[in-house]
Short mmCIF file of C-alpha atoms in Angstrom, two decimals:
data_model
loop_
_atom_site.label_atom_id
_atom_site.label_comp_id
_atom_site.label_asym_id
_atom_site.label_seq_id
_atom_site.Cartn_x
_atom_site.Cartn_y
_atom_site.Cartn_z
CA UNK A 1 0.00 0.00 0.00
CA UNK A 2 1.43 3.46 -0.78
CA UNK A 3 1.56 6.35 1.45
CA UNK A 4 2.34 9.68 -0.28
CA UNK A 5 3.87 12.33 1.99
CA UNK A 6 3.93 16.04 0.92
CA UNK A 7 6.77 18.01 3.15
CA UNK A 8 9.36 20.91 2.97
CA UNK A 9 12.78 20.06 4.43
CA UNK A 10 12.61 23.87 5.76
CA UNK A 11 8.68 22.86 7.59
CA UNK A 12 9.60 22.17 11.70
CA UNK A 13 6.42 20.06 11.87
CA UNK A 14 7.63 17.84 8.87
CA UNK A 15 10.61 16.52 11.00
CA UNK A 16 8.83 16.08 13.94
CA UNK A 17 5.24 14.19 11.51
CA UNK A 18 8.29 12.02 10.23
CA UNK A 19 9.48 11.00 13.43
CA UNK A 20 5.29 10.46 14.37
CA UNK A 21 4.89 8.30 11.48
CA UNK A 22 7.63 6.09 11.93
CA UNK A 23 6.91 6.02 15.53
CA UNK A 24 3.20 4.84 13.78
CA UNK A 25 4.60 2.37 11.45
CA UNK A 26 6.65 0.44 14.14
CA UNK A 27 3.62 -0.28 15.55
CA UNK A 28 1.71 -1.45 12.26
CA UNK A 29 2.23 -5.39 11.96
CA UNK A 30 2.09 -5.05 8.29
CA UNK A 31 4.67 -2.42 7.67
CA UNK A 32 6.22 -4.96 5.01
CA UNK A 33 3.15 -3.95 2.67
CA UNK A 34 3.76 -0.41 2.84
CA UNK A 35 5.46 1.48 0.23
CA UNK A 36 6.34 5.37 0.93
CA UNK A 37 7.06 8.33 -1.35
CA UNK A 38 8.22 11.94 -0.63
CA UNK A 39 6.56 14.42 -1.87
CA UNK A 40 8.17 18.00 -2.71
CA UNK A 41 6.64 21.18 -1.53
CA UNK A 42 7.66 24.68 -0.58
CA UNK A 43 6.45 26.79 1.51
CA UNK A 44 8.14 29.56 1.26
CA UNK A 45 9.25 29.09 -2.92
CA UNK A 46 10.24 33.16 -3.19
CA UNK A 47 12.54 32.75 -0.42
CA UNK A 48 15.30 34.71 -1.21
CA UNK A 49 18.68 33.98 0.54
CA UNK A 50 19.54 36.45 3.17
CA UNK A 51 23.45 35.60 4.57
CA UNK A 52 23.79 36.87 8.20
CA UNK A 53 19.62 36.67 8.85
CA UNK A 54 19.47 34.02 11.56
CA UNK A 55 15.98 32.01 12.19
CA UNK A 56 14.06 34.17 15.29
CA UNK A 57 14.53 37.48 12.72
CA UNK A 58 13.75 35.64 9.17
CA UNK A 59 10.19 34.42 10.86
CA UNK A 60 9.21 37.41 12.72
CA UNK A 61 9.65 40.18 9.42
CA UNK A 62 7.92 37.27 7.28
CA UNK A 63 5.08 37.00 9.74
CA UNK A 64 5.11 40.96 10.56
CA UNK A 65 5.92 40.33 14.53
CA UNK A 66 8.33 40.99 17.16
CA UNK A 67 11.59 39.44 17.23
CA UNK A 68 10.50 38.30 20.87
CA UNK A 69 7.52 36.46 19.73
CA UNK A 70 9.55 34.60 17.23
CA UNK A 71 11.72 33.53 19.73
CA UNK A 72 9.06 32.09 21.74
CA UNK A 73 7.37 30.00 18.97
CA UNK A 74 10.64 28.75 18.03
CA UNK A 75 11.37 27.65 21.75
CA UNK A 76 7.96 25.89 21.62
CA UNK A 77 8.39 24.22 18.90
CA UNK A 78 11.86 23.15 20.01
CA UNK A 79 10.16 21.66 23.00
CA UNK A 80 7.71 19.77 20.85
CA UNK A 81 10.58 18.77 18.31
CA UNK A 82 12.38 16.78 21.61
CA UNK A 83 9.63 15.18 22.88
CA UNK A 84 9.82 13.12 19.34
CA UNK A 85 13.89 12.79 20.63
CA UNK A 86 14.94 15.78 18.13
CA UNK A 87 16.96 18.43 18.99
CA UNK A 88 16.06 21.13 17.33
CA UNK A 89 19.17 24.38 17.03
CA UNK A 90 17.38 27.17 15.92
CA UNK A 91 20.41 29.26 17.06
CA UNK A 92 22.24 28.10 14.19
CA UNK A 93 20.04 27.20 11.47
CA UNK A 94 20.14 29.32 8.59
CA UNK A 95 16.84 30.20 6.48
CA UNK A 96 16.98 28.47 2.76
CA UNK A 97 15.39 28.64 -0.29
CA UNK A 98 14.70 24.69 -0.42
CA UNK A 99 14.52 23.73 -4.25
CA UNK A 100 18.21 22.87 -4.14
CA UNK A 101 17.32 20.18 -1.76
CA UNK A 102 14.35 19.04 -3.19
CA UNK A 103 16.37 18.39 -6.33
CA UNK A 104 18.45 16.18 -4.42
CA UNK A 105 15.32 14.29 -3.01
CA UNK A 106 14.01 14.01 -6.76
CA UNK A 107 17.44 12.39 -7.76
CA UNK A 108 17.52 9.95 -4.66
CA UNK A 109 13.81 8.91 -5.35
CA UNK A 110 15.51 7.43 -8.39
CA UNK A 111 17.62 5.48 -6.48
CA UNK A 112 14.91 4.51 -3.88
CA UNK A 113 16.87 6.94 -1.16
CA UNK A 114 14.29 8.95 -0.64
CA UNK A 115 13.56 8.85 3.08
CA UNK A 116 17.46 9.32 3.46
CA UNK A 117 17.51 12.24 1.57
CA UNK A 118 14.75 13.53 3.67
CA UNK A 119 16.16 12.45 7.00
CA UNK A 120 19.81 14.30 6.14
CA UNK A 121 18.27 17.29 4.74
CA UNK A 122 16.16 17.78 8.29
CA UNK A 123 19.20 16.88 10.21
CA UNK A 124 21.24 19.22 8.31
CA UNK A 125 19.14 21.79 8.34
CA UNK A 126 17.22 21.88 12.14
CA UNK A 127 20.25 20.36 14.01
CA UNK A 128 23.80 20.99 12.19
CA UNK A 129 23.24 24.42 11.14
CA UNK A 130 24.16 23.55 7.43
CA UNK A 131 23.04 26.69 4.70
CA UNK A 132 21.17 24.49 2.29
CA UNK A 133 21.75 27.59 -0.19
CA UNK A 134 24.72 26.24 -1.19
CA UNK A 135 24.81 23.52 -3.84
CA UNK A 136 28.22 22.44 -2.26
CA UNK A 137 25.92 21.40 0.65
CA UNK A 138 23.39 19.34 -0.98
CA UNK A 139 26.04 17.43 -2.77
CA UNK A 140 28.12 16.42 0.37
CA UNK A 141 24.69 15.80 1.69
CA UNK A 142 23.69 13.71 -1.25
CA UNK A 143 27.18 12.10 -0.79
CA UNK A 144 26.63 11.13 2.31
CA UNK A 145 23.65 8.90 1.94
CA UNK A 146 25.34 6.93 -1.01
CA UNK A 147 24.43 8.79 -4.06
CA UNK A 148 27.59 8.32 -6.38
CA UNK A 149 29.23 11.43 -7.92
CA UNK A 150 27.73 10.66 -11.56
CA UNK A 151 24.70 11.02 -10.38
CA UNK A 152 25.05 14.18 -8.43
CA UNK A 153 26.88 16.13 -11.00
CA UNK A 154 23.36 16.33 -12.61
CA UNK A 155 22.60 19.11 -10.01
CA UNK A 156 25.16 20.86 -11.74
CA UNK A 157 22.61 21.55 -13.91
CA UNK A 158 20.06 24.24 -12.12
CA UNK A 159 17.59 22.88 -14.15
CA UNK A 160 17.59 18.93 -13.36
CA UNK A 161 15.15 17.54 -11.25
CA UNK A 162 13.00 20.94 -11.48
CA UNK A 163 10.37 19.63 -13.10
CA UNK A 164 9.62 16.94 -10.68
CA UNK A 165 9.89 19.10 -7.85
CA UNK A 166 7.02 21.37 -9.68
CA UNK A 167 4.94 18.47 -10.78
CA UNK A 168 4.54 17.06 -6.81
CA UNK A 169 3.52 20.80 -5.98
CA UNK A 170 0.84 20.92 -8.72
CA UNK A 171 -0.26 17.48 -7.50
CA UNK A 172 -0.69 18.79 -4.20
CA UNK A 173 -2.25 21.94 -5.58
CA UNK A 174 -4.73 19.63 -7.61
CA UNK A 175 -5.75 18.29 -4.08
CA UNK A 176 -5.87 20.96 -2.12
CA UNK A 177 -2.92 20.64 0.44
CA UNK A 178 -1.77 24.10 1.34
CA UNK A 179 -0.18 23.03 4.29
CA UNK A 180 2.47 20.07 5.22
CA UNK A 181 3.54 17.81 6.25
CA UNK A 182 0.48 16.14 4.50
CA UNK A 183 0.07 12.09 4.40
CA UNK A 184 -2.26 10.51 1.28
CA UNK A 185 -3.14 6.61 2.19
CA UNK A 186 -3.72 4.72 -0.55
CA UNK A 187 -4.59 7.41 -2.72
CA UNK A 188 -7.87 7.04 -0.42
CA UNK A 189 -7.21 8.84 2.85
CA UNK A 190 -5.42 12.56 3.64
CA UNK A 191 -3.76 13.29 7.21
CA UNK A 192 -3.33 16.89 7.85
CA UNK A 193 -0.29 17.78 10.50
CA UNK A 194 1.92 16.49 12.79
CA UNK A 195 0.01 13.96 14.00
CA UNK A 196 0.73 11.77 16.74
CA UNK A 197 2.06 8.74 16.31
CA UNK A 198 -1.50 6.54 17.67
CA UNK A 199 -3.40 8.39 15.35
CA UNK A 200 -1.53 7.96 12.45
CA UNK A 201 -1.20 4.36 13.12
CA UNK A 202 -4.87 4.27 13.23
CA UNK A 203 -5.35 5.86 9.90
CA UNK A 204 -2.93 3.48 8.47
CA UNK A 205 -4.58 0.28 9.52
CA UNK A 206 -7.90 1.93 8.14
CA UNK A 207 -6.20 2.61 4.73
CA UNK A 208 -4.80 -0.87 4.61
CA UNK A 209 -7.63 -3.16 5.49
CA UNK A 210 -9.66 -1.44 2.65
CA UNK A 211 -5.98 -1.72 0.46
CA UNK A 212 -6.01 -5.50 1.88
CA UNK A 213 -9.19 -7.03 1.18
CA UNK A 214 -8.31 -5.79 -2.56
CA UNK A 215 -4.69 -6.88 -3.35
CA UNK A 216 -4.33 -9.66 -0.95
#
């Protein structure tokens, strides 16, 4: 059964919905049945990259508040992000335009690294303080989960991989996500948010006893 998740490697809540769902699918019995795909979007696609803005100010002039309130929301969701067992440096993470590394998740879809690309590109970005700006980044980054340097040279080209970044945003345009992360069970079912991990488990056993009395 395939579960389609929509998320931006920039999105706090996407880390933390990952971390839920596979929190959700170590508890699902069946988890050998289920197939995942990533799913680009952006929500912030005019992001323009600012060198020296840090996190707290790049939120509060995009949102029109005070540098103090950003600070708060970022320490809650900080909070949130370790109760999932992620640690969360908003001290050092650096705002980013993120179709760089969404190209890299369209190449390592093609290589069936998908979640990998998606797990470094949080990491890199919420934890290590990494500027995912820089194409230099996202190829160390794609070298690090095992995409070979053939491969990766196609970023070279600004244009590779564009078009499937687009073409996952239109889908998700076509079905009315505006906001991520966003799961799609079986083509059948849509999970808004961050959810926690029992009640995305429950939405997955749904999805796959209708999924199961079909293809099995």
């Amino acid at each position: 059964m395939k579960i389609e998740i929509w998320s931006d490697v920039a999105c706090p809540f996407c880390y933390i919905g990952k971390r839920n769902f596979e929190a959700a699918l170590e508890q699902f019995s069946e988890n050998e049945f289920i197939e995942v795909e990533w799913k680009s979007f952006q929500l912030d696609p005019n992001a323009a990259p600012k060198t020296g803005v840090d996190a707290y100010t790049y939120l509060a002039d995009l949102k029109g508040k005070s540098l103090e309130w950003s600070v708060q929301a970022h320490q809650q969701i900080t909070e949130m992000a370790a109760q999932t067992g992620l640690e969360y440096r908003f001290d050092i993470a650096k705002p980013a335009n993120t179709l760089q590394a969404h190209r890299l998740i369209q190449l390592a879809k093609t290589q069936d690294l998908g979640g990998e690309a998606e797990e470094a590109l949080f990491s890199a970005h919420f934890t290590e303080g990494r500027d995912l700006n820089q194409l230099s980044t996202i190829i160390e980054i794609g070298t690090d989960i095992g995409l070979s340097g053939e491969d990766l040279e196609l970023l070279t080209d600004g244009n590779a991989f564009t078009d499937e970044v687009k073409r996952d945003i239109f889908e998700a345009r076509q079905l009315g996500i505006n906001s991520v992360p966003f799961f799609v069970l079986d083509n059948k079912y849509g999970v808004s948010g961050a959810q926690p991990p029992g009640v995305l488990a429950q939405y997955i056993e749904k999805a796959f006893t209708g999924w199961e009395n079909v293809n099995l």
